[in-house]
Amino acid sequence: FLVFALQHLELFISMEKQILVRRGILSSDRLREPTPSFDEQYRKQADEWIEFVLRLPEEATASATS
């Protein structure tokens, strides 16, 4: 996650805000201008990593109770 996200500071901030939105902490992942737009491949990779990060607490809980 970090290696992918830290390719560019804007990408890292965008991914972190998306995680906070999906967890219900923020209502929007809107960024201030100027913000680079990411192509479909970057968005797909970012989404895969975000889903990975969001699953981590569930996996940690499951392994702790096993």
PDB file of N, CA and C in Angstrom:
ATOM      1  N   PHE A   1       0.825  -1.195   0.000  1.00  0.00           N
ATOM      2  CA  PHE A   1       0.000   0.000   0.000  1.00  0.00           C
ATOM      3  C   PHE A   1       0.866   1.254   0.000  1.00  0.00           C
ATOM      4  N   LEU A   2       1.801   1.323   0.933  1.00  0.00           N
ATOM      5  CA  LEU A   2       2.611   2.534   1.037  1.00  0.00           C
ATOM      6  C   LEU A   2       3.490   2.768  -0.187  1.00  0.00           C
ATOM      7  N   VAL A   3       4.084   1.720  -0.719  1.00  0.00           N
ATOM      8  CA  VAL A   3       4.937   1.888  -1.898  1.00  0.00           C
ATOM      9  C   VAL A   3       4.117   2.451  -3.052  1.00  0.00           C
ATOM     10  N   PHE A   4       2.904   1.924  -3.243  1.00  0.00           N
ATOM     11  CA  PHE A   4       2.047   2.430  -4.312  1.00  0.00           C
ATOM     12  C   PHE A   4       1.599   3.855  -4.011  1.00  0.00           C
ATOM     13  N   ALA A   5       1.081   4.088  -2.804  1.00  0.00           N
ATOM     14  CA  ALA A   5       0.493   5.389  -2.462  1.00  0.00           C
ATOM     15  C   ALA A   5       1.522   6.509  -2.437  1.00  0.00           C
ATOM     16  N   LEU A   6       2.741   6.203  -2.035  1.00  0.00           N
ATOM     17  CA  LEU A   6       3.728   7.270  -1.893  1.00  0.00           C
ATOM     18  C   LEU A   6       4.498   7.565  -3.174  1.00  0.00           C
ATOM     19  N   GLN A   7       4.004   7.075  -4.304  1.00  0.00           N
ATOM     20  CA  GLN A   7       4.604   7.462  -5.580  1.00  0.00           C
ATOM     21  C   GLN A   7       4.432   8.956  -5.801  1.00  0.00           C
ATOM     22  N   HIS A   8       3.374   9.491  -5.234  1.00  0.00           N
ATOM     23  CA  HIS A   8       3.053  10.903  -5.399  1.00  0.00           C
ATOM     24  C   HIS A   8       2.229  11.330  -4.189  1.00  0.00           C
ATOM     25  N   LEU A   9       2.562  12.458  -3.588  1.00  0.00           N
ATOM     26  CA  LEU A   9       1.869  12.909  -2.388  1.00  0.00           C
ATOM     27  C   LEU A   9       0.370  13.062  -2.622  1.00  0.00           C
ATOM     28  N   GLU A  10      -0.015  13.585  -3.778  1.00  0.00           N
ATOM     29  CA  GLU A  10      -1.434  13.755  -4.082  1.00  0.00           C
ATOM     30  C   GLU A  10      -2.158  12.408  -4.114  1.00  0.00           C
ATOM     31  N   LEU A  11      -1.507  11.385  -4.645  1.00  0.00           N
ATOM     32  CA  LEU A  11      -2.101  10.050  -4.683  1.00  0.00           C
ATOM     33  C   LEU A  11      -2.304   9.535  -3.268  1.00  0.00           C
ATOM     34  N   PHE A  12      -1.315   9.707  -2.405  1.00  0.00           N
ATOM     35  CA  PHE A  12      -1.414   9.264  -1.021  1.00  0.00           C
ATOM     36  C   PHE A  12      -2.575   9.951  -0.304  1.00  0.00           C
ATOM     37  N   ILE A  13      -2.664  11.260  -0.444  1.00  0.00           N
ATOM     38  CA  ILE A  13      -3.745  12.007   0.213  1.00  0.00           C
ATOM     39  C   ILE A  13      -5.097  11.551  -0.318  1.00  0.00           C
ATOM     40  N   SER A  14      -5.192  11.372  -1.625  1.00  0.00           N
ATOM     41  CA  SER A  14      -6.442  10.925  -2.227  1.00  0.00           C
ATOM     42  C   SER A  14      -6.852   9.560  -1.686  1.00  0.00           C
ATOM     43  N   MET A  15      -5.911   8.628  -1.628  1.00  0.00           N
ATOM     44  CA  MET A  15      -6.238   7.283  -1.146  1.00  0.00           C
ATOM     45  C   MET A  15      -6.619   7.303   0.328  1.00  0.00           C
ATOM     46  N   GLU A  16      -5.909   8.075   1.131  1.00  0.00           N
ATOM     47  CA  GLU A  16      -6.241   8.160   2.554  1.00  0.00           C
ATOM     48  C   GLU A  16      -7.642   8.751   2.755  1.00  0.00           C
ATOM     49  N   LYS A  17      -7.986   9.770   1.976  1.00  0.00           N
ATOM     50  CA  LYS A  17      -9.322  10.358   2.100  1.00  0.00           C
ATOM     51  C   LYS A  17     -10.395   9.366   1.662  1.00  0.00           C
ATOM     52  N   GLN A  18     -10.118   8.568   0.625  1.00  0.00           N
ATOM     53  CA  GLN A  18     -11.087   7.564   0.194  1.00  0.00           C
ATOM     54  C   GLN A  18     -11.307   6.521   1.283  1.00  0.00           C
ATOM     55  N   ILE A  19     -10.242   6.136   1.978  1.00  0.00           N
ATOM     56  CA  ILE A  19     -10.379   5.193   3.089  1.00  0.00           C
ATOM     57  C   ILE A  19     -11.264   5.792   4.179  1.00  0.00           C
ATOM     58  N   LEU A  20     -11.037   7.052   4.524  1.00  0.00           N
ATOM     59  CA  LEU A  20     -11.839   7.712   5.558  1.00  0.00           C
ATOM     60  C   LEU A  20     -13.300   7.841   5.156  1.00  0.00           C
ATOM     61  N   VAL A  21     -13.557   8.077   3.875  1.00  0.00           N
ATOM     62  CA  VAL A  21     -14.938   8.141   3.391  1.00  0.00           C
ATOM     63  C   VAL A  21     -15.593   6.771   3.510  1.00  0.00           C
ATOM     64  N   ARG A  22     -14.907   5.726   3.086  1.00  0.00           N
ATOM     65  CA  ARG A  22     -15.476   4.378   3.131  1.00  0.00           C
ATOM     66  C   ARG A  22     -15.696   3.897   4.558  1.00  0.00           C
ATOM     67  N   ARG A  23     -14.928   4.417   5.491  1.00  0.00           N
ATOM     68  CA  ARG A  23     -15.129   4.065   6.904  1.00  0.00           C
ATOM     69  C   ARG A  23     -16.191   4.939   7.561  1.00  0.00           C
ATOM     70  N   GLY A  24     -16.699   5.923   6.827  1.00  0.00           N
ATOM     71  CA  GLY A  24     -17.753   6.787   7.346  1.00  0.00           C
ATOM     72  C   GLY A  24     -17.246   7.945   8.195  1.00  0.00           C
ATOM     73  N   ILE A  25     -15.952   8.221   8.162  1.00  0.00           N
ATOM     74  CA  ILE A  25     -15.375   9.294   8.964  1.00  0.00           C
ATOM     75  C   ILE A  25     -15.502  10.635   8.255  1.00  0.00           C
ATOM     76  N   LEU A  26     -15.291  10.650   6.940  1.00  0.00           N
ATOM     77  CA  LEU A  26     -15.480  11.855   6.130  1.00  0.00           C
ATOM     78  C   LEU A  26     -16.657  11.641   5.198  1.00  0.00           C
ATOM     79  N   SER A  27     -17.286  12.721   4.806  1.00  0.00           N
ATOM     80  CA  SER A  27     -18.426  12.603   3.888  1.00  0.00           C
ATOM     81  C   SER A  27     -18.007  12.764   2.431  1.00  0.00           C
ATOM     82  N   SER A  28     -16.789  13.263   2.181  1.00  0.00           N
ATOM     83  CA  SER A  28     -16.342  13.496   0.814  1.00  0.00           C
ATOM     84  C   SER A  28     -14.837  13.262   0.706  1.00  0.00           C
ATOM     85  N   ASP A  29     -14.398  12.800  -0.465  1.00  0.00           N
ATOM     86  CA  ASP A  29     -12.963  12.649  -0.699  1.00  0.00           C
ATOM     87  C   ASP A  29     -12.442  13.772  -1.594  1.00  0.00           C
ATOM     88  N   ARG A  30     -13.187  14.868  -1.643  1.00  0.00           N
ATOM     89  CA  ARG A  30     -12.827  16.007  -2.482  1.00  0.00           C
ATOM     90  C   ARG A  30     -11.476  16.567  -2.071  1.00  0.00           C
ATOM     91  N   LEU A  31     -10.667  16.935  -3.072  1.00  0.00           N
ATOM     92  CA  LEU A  31      -9.357  17.530  -2.845  1.00  0.00           C
ATOM     93  C   LEU A  31      -9.338  18.952  -3.380  1.00  0.00           C
ATOM     94  N   ARG A  32      -8.504  19.785  -2.783  1.00  0.00           N
ATOM     95  CA  ARG A  32      -8.339  21.142  -3.293  1.00  0.00           C
ATOM     96  C   ARG A  32      -7.562  21.126  -4.599  1.00  0.00           C
ATOM     97  N   GLU A  33      -7.781  22.117  -5.416  1.00  0.00           N
ATOM     98  CA  GLU A  33      -7.018  22.269  -6.655  1.00  0.00           C
ATOM     99  C   GLU A  33      -5.660  22.851  -6.318  1.00  0.00           C
ATOM    100  N   PRO A  34      -4.600  22.645  -7.043  1.00  0.00           N
ATOM    101  CA  PRO A  34      -4.564  21.756  -8.186  1.00  0.00           C
ATOM    102  C   PRO A  34      -4.364  20.306  -7.748  1.00  0.00           C
ATOM    103  N   THR A  35      -5.100  19.454  -8.337  1.00  0.00           N
ATOM    104  CA  THR A  35      -5.004  18.030  -8.069  1.00  0.00           C
ATOM    105  C   THR A  35      -4.894  17.308  -9.393  1.00  0.00           C
ATOM    106  N   PRO A  36      -3.888  16.466  -9.542  1.00  0.00           N
ATOM    107  CA  PRO A  36      -3.789  15.730 -10.808  1.00  0.00           C
ATOM    108  C   PRO A  36      -4.922  14.721 -10.926  1.00  0.00           C
ATOM    109  N   SER A  37      -5.359  14.490 -12.115  1.00  0.00           N
ATOM    110  CA  SER A  37      -6.376  13.456 -12.307  1.00  0.00           C
ATOM    111  C   SER A  37      -5.646  12.152 -12.614  1.00  0.00           C
ATOM    112  N   PHE A  38      -6.164  11.061 -12.077  1.00  0.00           N
ATOM    113  CA  PHE A  38      -5.534   9.774 -12.242  1.00  0.00           C
ATOM    114  C   PHE A  38      -6.255   8.984 -13.311  1.00  0.00           C
ATOM    115  N   ASP A  39      -5.475   8.281 -14.135  1.00  0.00           N
ATOM    116  CA  ASP A  39      -6.085   7.498 -15.194  1.00  0.00           C
ATOM    117  C   ASP A  39      -6.767   6.257 -14.607  1.00  0.00           C
ATOM    118  N   GLU A  40      -7.464   5.532 -15.452  1.00  0.00           N
ATOM    119  CA  GLU A  40      -8.259   4.377 -15.015  1.00  0.00           C
ATOM    120  C   GLU A  40      -7.392   3.304 -14.351  1.00  0.00           C
ATOM    121  N   GLN A  41      -6.194   3.088 -14.874  1.00  0.00           N
ATOM    122  CA  GLN A  41      -5.311   2.077 -14.295  1.00  0.00           C
ATOM    123  C   GLN A  41      -4.907   2.467 -12.862  1.00  0.00           C
ATOM    124  N   TYR A  42      -4.550   3.740 -12.648  1.00  0.00           N
ATOM    125  CA  TYR A  42      -4.202   4.198 -11.305  1.00  0.00           C
ATOM    126  C   TYR A  42      -5.400   4.061 -10.371  1.00  0.00           C
ATOM    127  N   ARG A  43      -6.577   4.459 -10.846  1.00  0.00           N
ATOM    128  CA  ARG A  43      -7.780   4.359 -10.004  1.00  0.00           C
ATOM    129  C   ARG A  43      -8.056   2.907  -9.621  1.00  0.00           C
ATOM    130  N   LYS A  44      -7.888   1.999 -10.573  1.00  0.00           N
ATOM    131  CA  LYS A  44      -8.135   0.582 -10.298  1.00  0.00           C
ATOM    132  C   LYS A  44      -7.145   0.055  -9.260  1.00  0.00           C
ATOM    133  N   GLN A  45      -5.860   0.371  -9.439  1.00  0.00           N
ATOM    134  CA  GLN A  45      -4.854  -0.070  -8.476  1.00  0.00           C
ATOM    135  C   GLN A  45      -5.108   0.544  -7.100  1.00  0.00           C
ATOM    136  N   ALA A  46      -5.432   1.817  -7.081  1.00  0.00           N
ATOM    137  CA  ALA A  46      -5.713   2.478  -5.802  1.00  0.00           C
ATOM    138  C   ALA A  46      -6.897   1.818  -5.118  1.00  0.00           C
ATOM    139  N   ASP A  47      -7.945   1.514  -5.867  1.00  0.00           N
ATOM    140  CA  ASP A  47      -9.123   0.879  -5.291  1.00  0.00           C
ATOM    141  C   ASP A  47      -8.790  -0.495  -4.718  1.00  0.00           C
ATOM    142  N   GLU A  48      -7.958  -1.263  -5.417  1.00  0.00           N
ATOM    143  CA  GLU A  48      -7.542  -2.574  -4.902  1.00  0.00           C
ATOM    144  C   GLU A  48      -6.784  -2.429  -3.587  1.00  0.00           C
ATOM    145  N   TRP A  49      -5.887  -1.453  -3.502  1.00  0.00           N
ATOM    146  CA  TRP A  49      -5.132  -1.244  -2.267  1.00  0.00           C
ATOM    147  C   TRP A  49      -6.026  -0.736  -1.143  1.00  0.00           C
ATOM    148  N   ILE A  50      -6.974   0.118  -1.472  1.00  0.00           N
ATOM    149  CA  ILE A  50      -7.892   0.621  -0.452  1.00  0.00           C
ATOM    150  C   ILE A  50      -8.718  -0.524   0.113  1.00  0.00           C
ATOM    151  N   GLU A  51      -9.215  -1.395  -0.742  1.00  0.00           N
ATOM    152  CA  GLU A  51      -9.975  -2.559  -0.264  1.00  0.00           C
ATOM    153  C   GLU A  51      -9.099  -3.442   0.624  1.00  0.00           C
ATOM    154  N   PHE A  52      -7.827  -3.600   0.273  1.00  0.00           N
ATOM    155  CA  PHE A  52      -6.893  -4.371   1.082  1.00  0.00           C
ATOM    156  C   PHE A  52      -6.763  -3.756   2.476  1.00  0.00           C
ATOM    157  N   VAL A  53      -6.574  -2.442   2.534  1.00  0.00           N
ATOM    158  CA  VAL A  53      -6.422  -1.751   3.821  1.00  0.00           C
ATOM    159  C   VAL A  53      -7.702  -1.870   4.647  1.00  0.00           C
ATOM    160  N   LEU A  54      -8.851  -1.760   4.013  1.00  0.00           N
ATOM    161  CA  LEU A  54     -10.120  -1.849   4.741  1.00  0.00           C
ATOM    162  C   LEU A  54     -10.375  -3.250   5.289  1.00  0.00           C
ATOM    163  N   ARG A  55      -9.820  -4.285   4.663  1.00  0.00           N
ATOM    164  CA  ARG A  55      -9.985  -5.659   5.159  1.00  0.00           C
ATOM    165  C   ARG A  55      -9.056  -5.994   6.318  1.00  0.00           C
ATOM    166  N   LEU A  56      -7.993  -5.246   6.503  1.00  0.00           N
ATOM    167  CA  LEU A  56      -7.003  -5.565   7.527  1.00  0.00           C
ATOM    168  C   LEU A  56      -7.594  -5.685   8.936  1.00  0.00           C
ATOM    169  N   PRO A  57      -8.422  -4.750   9.398  1.00  0.00           N
ATOM    170  CA  PRO A  57      -8.972  -4.910  10.748  1.00  0.00           C
ATOM    171  C   PRO A  57      -9.808  -6.185  10.908  1.00  0.00           C
ATOM    172  N   GLU A  58     -10.580  -6.551   9.880  1.00  0.00           N
ATOM    173  CA  GLU A  58     -11.381  -7.767   9.938  1.00  0.00           C
ATOM    174  C   GLU A  58     -10.493  -9.000  10.028  1.00  0.00           C
ATOM    175  N   GLU A  59      -9.423  -9.025   9.231  1.00  0.00           N
ATOM    176  CA  GLU A  59      -8.501 -10.155   9.247  1.00  0.00           C
ATOM    177  C   GLU A  59      -7.760 -10.247  10.573  1.00  0.00           C
ATOM    178  N   ALA A  60      -7.393  -9.108  11.138  1.00  0.00           N
ATOM    179  CA  ALA A  60      -6.701  -9.121  12.427  1.00  0.00           C
ATOM    180  C   ALA A  60      -7.622  -9.621  13.530  1.00  0.00           C
ATOM    181  N   THR A  61      -8.884  -9.219  13.493  1.00  0.00           N
ATOM    182  CA  THR A  61      -9.851  -9.668  14.483  1.00  0.00           C
ATOM    183  C   THR A  61     -10.088 -11.167  14.346  1.00  0.00           C
ATOM    184  N   ALA A  62     -10.226 -11.633  13.112  1.00  0.00           N
ATOM    185  CA  ALA A  62     -10.468 -13.061  12.875  1.00  0.00           C
ATOM    186  C   ALA A  62      -9.295 -13.908  13.352  1.00  0.00           C
ATOM    187  N   SER A  63      -8.070 -13.461  13.095  1.00  0.00           N
ATOM    188  CA  SER A  63      -6.917 -14.251  13.514  1.00  0.00           C
ATOM    189  C   SER A  63      -6.720 -14.177  15.030  1.00  0.00           C
ATOM    190  N   ALA A  64      -7.139 -13.083  15.649  1.00  0.00           N
ATOM    191  CA  ALA A  64      -7.014 -12.957  17.097  1.00  0.00           C
ATOM    192  C   ALA A  64      -7.994 -13.853  17.840  1.00  0.00           C
ATOM    193  N   THR A  65      -9.146 -14.106  17.216  1.00  0.00           N
ATOM    194  CA  THR A  65     -10.160 -14.948  17.863  1.00  0.00           C
ATOM    195  C   THR A  65      -9.985 -16.432  17.535  1.00  0.00           C
ATOM    196  N   SER A  66      -9.066 -16.754  16.631  1.00  0.00           N
ATOM    197  CA  SER A  66      -8.853 -18.167  16.249  1.00  0.00           C
ATOM    198  C   SER A  66      -7.925 -18.853  17.216  1.00  0.00           C
TER     199      SER A  66
END
